[in-house]
Amino acid sequence: MSEQTVRPTKKQRELLSFIQQFISEHGYSPSYREIMKGCGYGSVATVALHVNNLIARGHLQKRDHSARSLEVVADADKTEFVSNQITERQEKWLVKQVERLFVEAETVARPTQEQVDKLYVLVGSLKILGLDGAAQSFIPRLSKLKVS
């Protein structure tokens, strides 16, 4: 799979699982009509749309562009998610929004539990996004809010 492959959605995993199971039971891949019936889709066109999407995302491939030639490329559950990095502009915007919410919480006599909880989530989100410096800068302020 390519470096840009992303984890399949729940529906896509179900489709991949159906195809993999069908291949292991029959020794060949299912037709679009069999996929339609097996997965409960309303039309063959819907199946084609989903299959083409999975091919584009790198989870399926077609051998020789012939009938019954679908192959599952890799175990979809073990596919690593590759996210897009946020831009510097997005980072500045996000930090500015978190700062605004901190100022709101710090200017009232006693912030609500909901405000404090929201700030905890936002600081955690900054860390998840790889913005550790920004997250660390808010932690002392978060501790002060918690104490009040």
Short mmCIF file of C-alpha atoms in Angstrom, two decimals:
data_model
loop_
_atom_site.label_atom_id
_atom_site.label_comp_id
_atom_site.label_asym_id
_atom_site.label_seq_id
_atom_site.Cartn_x
_atom_site.Cartn_y
_atom_site.Cartn_z
CA MET A 1 0.00 0.00 0.00
CA SER A 2 1.11 3.53 -0.65
CA GLU A 3 2.27 5.91 2.05
CA GLN A 4 -0.95 7.93 1.65
CA THR A 5 -3.25 4.96 2.33
CA VAL A 6 -5.74 5.72 5.06
CA ARG A 7 -7.59 3.37 7.32
CA PRO A 8 -10.85 2.16 5.74
CA THR A 9 -14.19 3.19 7.19
CA LYS A 10 -16.44 0.69 8.97
CA LYS A 11 -18.51 0.12 5.79
CA GLN A 12 -15.37 -0.30 3.73
CA ARG A 13 -13.99 -2.84 6.23
CA GLU A 14 -17.27 -4.77 5.96
CA LEU A 15 -16.96 -4.81 2.16
CA LEU A 16 -13.29 -5.87 2.34
CA SER A 17 -14.17 -8.58 4.84
CA PHE A 18 -16.96 -9.89 2.61
CA ILE A 19 -14.64 -10.02 -0.40
CA GLN A 20 -11.87 -11.72 1.60
CA GLN A 21 -14.28 -14.29 3.06
CA PHE A 22 -15.82 -14.99 -0.35
CA ILE A 23 -12.38 -15.54 -1.88
CA SER A 24 -11.33 -17.92 0.89
CA GLU A 25 -14.57 -19.92 0.56
CA HIS A 26 -14.76 -20.06 -3.24
CA GLY A 27 -11.19 -19.57 -4.46
CA TYR A 28 -12.16 -16.62 -6.67
CA SER A 29 -13.49 -13.13 -6.05
CA PRO A 30 -17.20 -12.30 -6.00
CA SER A 31 -19.03 -10.61 -8.85
CA TYR A 32 -20.44 -7.14 -8.27
CA ARG A 33 -23.92 -8.67 -8.11
CA GLU A 34 -22.79 -11.13 -5.42
CA ILE A 35 -21.25 -8.25 -3.47
CA MET A 36 -24.51 -6.31 -3.85
CA LYS A 37 -26.53 -9.19 -2.38
CA GLY A 38 -23.97 -10.12 0.27
CA CYS A 39 -23.52 -6.59 1.60
CA GLY A 40 -27.09 -5.41 1.12
CA TYR A 41 -26.39 -2.69 -1.44
CA GLY A 42 -29.25 -1.45 -3.62
CA SER A 43 -27.52 -1.55 -6.99
CA VAL A 44 -24.50 -2.81 -8.86
CA ALA A 45 -23.55 0.83 -9.53
CA THR A 46 -23.22 1.40 -5.77
CA VAL A 47 -20.95 -1.64 -5.54
CA ALA A 48 -18.82 -0.31 -8.41
CA LEU A 49 -18.53 3.06 -6.67
CA HIS A 50 -17.38 1.49 -3.40
CA VAL A 51 -15.01 -0.96 -5.10
CA ASN A 52 -13.43 1.81 -7.20
CA ASN A 53 -13.02 3.91 -4.06
CA LEU A 54 -11.25 1.03 -2.30
CA ILE A 55 -9.02 0.51 -5.35
CA ALA A 56 -8.14 4.23 -5.35
CA ARG A 57 -7.36 4.10 -1.62
CA GLY A 58 -5.08 1.10 -2.11
CA HIS A 59 -7.12 -1.54 -0.25
CA LEU A 60 -8.20 -3.52 -3.32
CA GLN A 61 -6.67 -4.22 -6.69
CA LYS A 62 -7.99 -5.69 -9.91
CA ARG A 63 -5.90 -8.22 -11.79
CA ASP A 64 -5.85 -7.71 -15.56
CA HIS A 65 -9.08 -5.65 -15.49
CA SER A 66 -11.09 -8.85 -15.90
CA ALA A 67 -14.19 -10.21 -14.19
CA ARG A 68 -13.80 -11.73 -10.73
CA SER A 69 -10.30 -10.38 -10.35
CA LEU A 70 -10.53 -8.40 -7.11
CA GLU A 71 -7.83 -8.95 -4.51
CA VAL A 72 -7.60 -7.52 -1.01
CA VAL A 73 -4.19 -5.83 -0.87
CA ALA A 74 -3.49 -6.07 2.89
CA ASP A 75 -5.19 -6.64 6.20
CA ALA A 76 -7.25 -3.47 6.43
CA ASP A 77 -7.33 -3.44 10.24
CA LYS A 78 -3.54 -3.19 10.40
CA THR A 79 -3.28 -0.34 7.90
CA GLU A 80 -1.63 2.62 9.54
CA PHE A 81 -3.40 5.94 9.34
CA VAL A 82 -1.38 8.74 7.77
CA SER A 83 -2.77 12.17 8.50
CA ASN A 84 -2.06 15.43 6.79
CA GLN A 85 0.07 17.79 8.83
CA ILE A 86 -1.65 21.00 9.83
CA THR A 87 -0.26 24.17 8.36
CA GLU A 88 1.35 26.95 10.36
CA ARG A 89 -1.68 29.11 9.64
CA GLN A 90 -4.04 26.43 10.99
CA GLU A 91 -1.85 26.02 14.06
CA LYS A 92 -1.94 29.76 14.78
CA TRP A 93 -5.71 29.84 14.35
CA LEU A 94 -6.22 26.87 16.66
CA VAL A 95 -3.93 28.23 19.38
CA LYS A 96 -5.69 31.60 19.12
CA GLN A 97 -9.09 29.91 19.62
CA VAL A 98 -7.85 27.97 22.65
CA GLU A 99 -6.35 31.19 24.05
CA ARG A 100 -9.71 32.95 23.60
CA LEU A 101 -11.49 30.19 25.54
CA PHE A 102 -8.89 30.38 28.32
CA VAL A 103 -9.38 34.15 28.61
CA GLU A 104 -13.16 33.63 28.84
CA ALA A 105 -12.74 31.07 31.61
CA GLU A 106 -10.16 33.17 33.49
CA THR A 107 -12.21 36.39 33.44
CA VAL A 108 -15.19 34.95 35.30
CA ALA A 109 -15.13 34.56 39.08
CA ARG A 110 -15.55 30.80 38.84
CA PRO A 111 -15.49 28.95 35.50
CA THR A 112 -18.09 26.25 34.96
CA GLN A 113 -17.10 22.60 34.97
CA GLU A 114 -18.08 22.48 31.29
CA GLN A 115 -15.61 25.27 30.46
CA VAL A 116 -12.80 23.50 32.33
CA ASP A 117 -13.63 20.15 30.72
CA LYS A 118 -13.64 21.74 27.27
CA LEU A 119 -10.22 23.27 27.91
CA TYR A 120 -8.82 19.90 29.05
CA VAL A 121 -10.05 18.34 25.81
CA LEU A 122 -8.58 21.15 23.71
CA VAL A 123 -5.17 20.97 25.41
CA GLY A 124 -5.17 17.20 24.90
CA SER A 125 -6.08 17.74 21.26
CA LEU A 126 -3.13 20.06 20.81
CA LYS A 127 -0.84 17.28 22.05
CA ILE A 128 -2.45 14.74 19.73
CA LEU A 129 -1.92 17.10 16.80
CA GLY A 130 1.76 17.29 17.68
CA LEU A 131 1.59 20.82 19.05
CA ASP A 132 3.32 19.89 22.30
CA GLY A 133 4.78 23.35 22.87
CA ALA A 134 1.38 24.99 22.68
CA ALA A 135 -0.16 22.31 24.90
CA GLN A 136 2.61 22.72 27.52
CA SER A 137 2.09 26.48 27.58
CA PHE A 138 -1.58 26.04 28.54
CA ILE A 139 -1.12 23.37 31.24
CA PRO A 140 -0.16 25.76 34.10
CA ARG A 141 -3.18 27.93 33.29
CA LEU A 142 -5.36 24.84 33.24
CA SER A 143 -4.10 23.84 36.70
CA LYS A 144 -4.97 27.29 38.07
CA LEU A 145 -8.50 27.01 36.69
CA LYS A 146 -8.92 23.60 38.27
CA VAL A 147 -7.86 24.87 41.70
CA SER A 148 -10.32 27.77 41.75
#
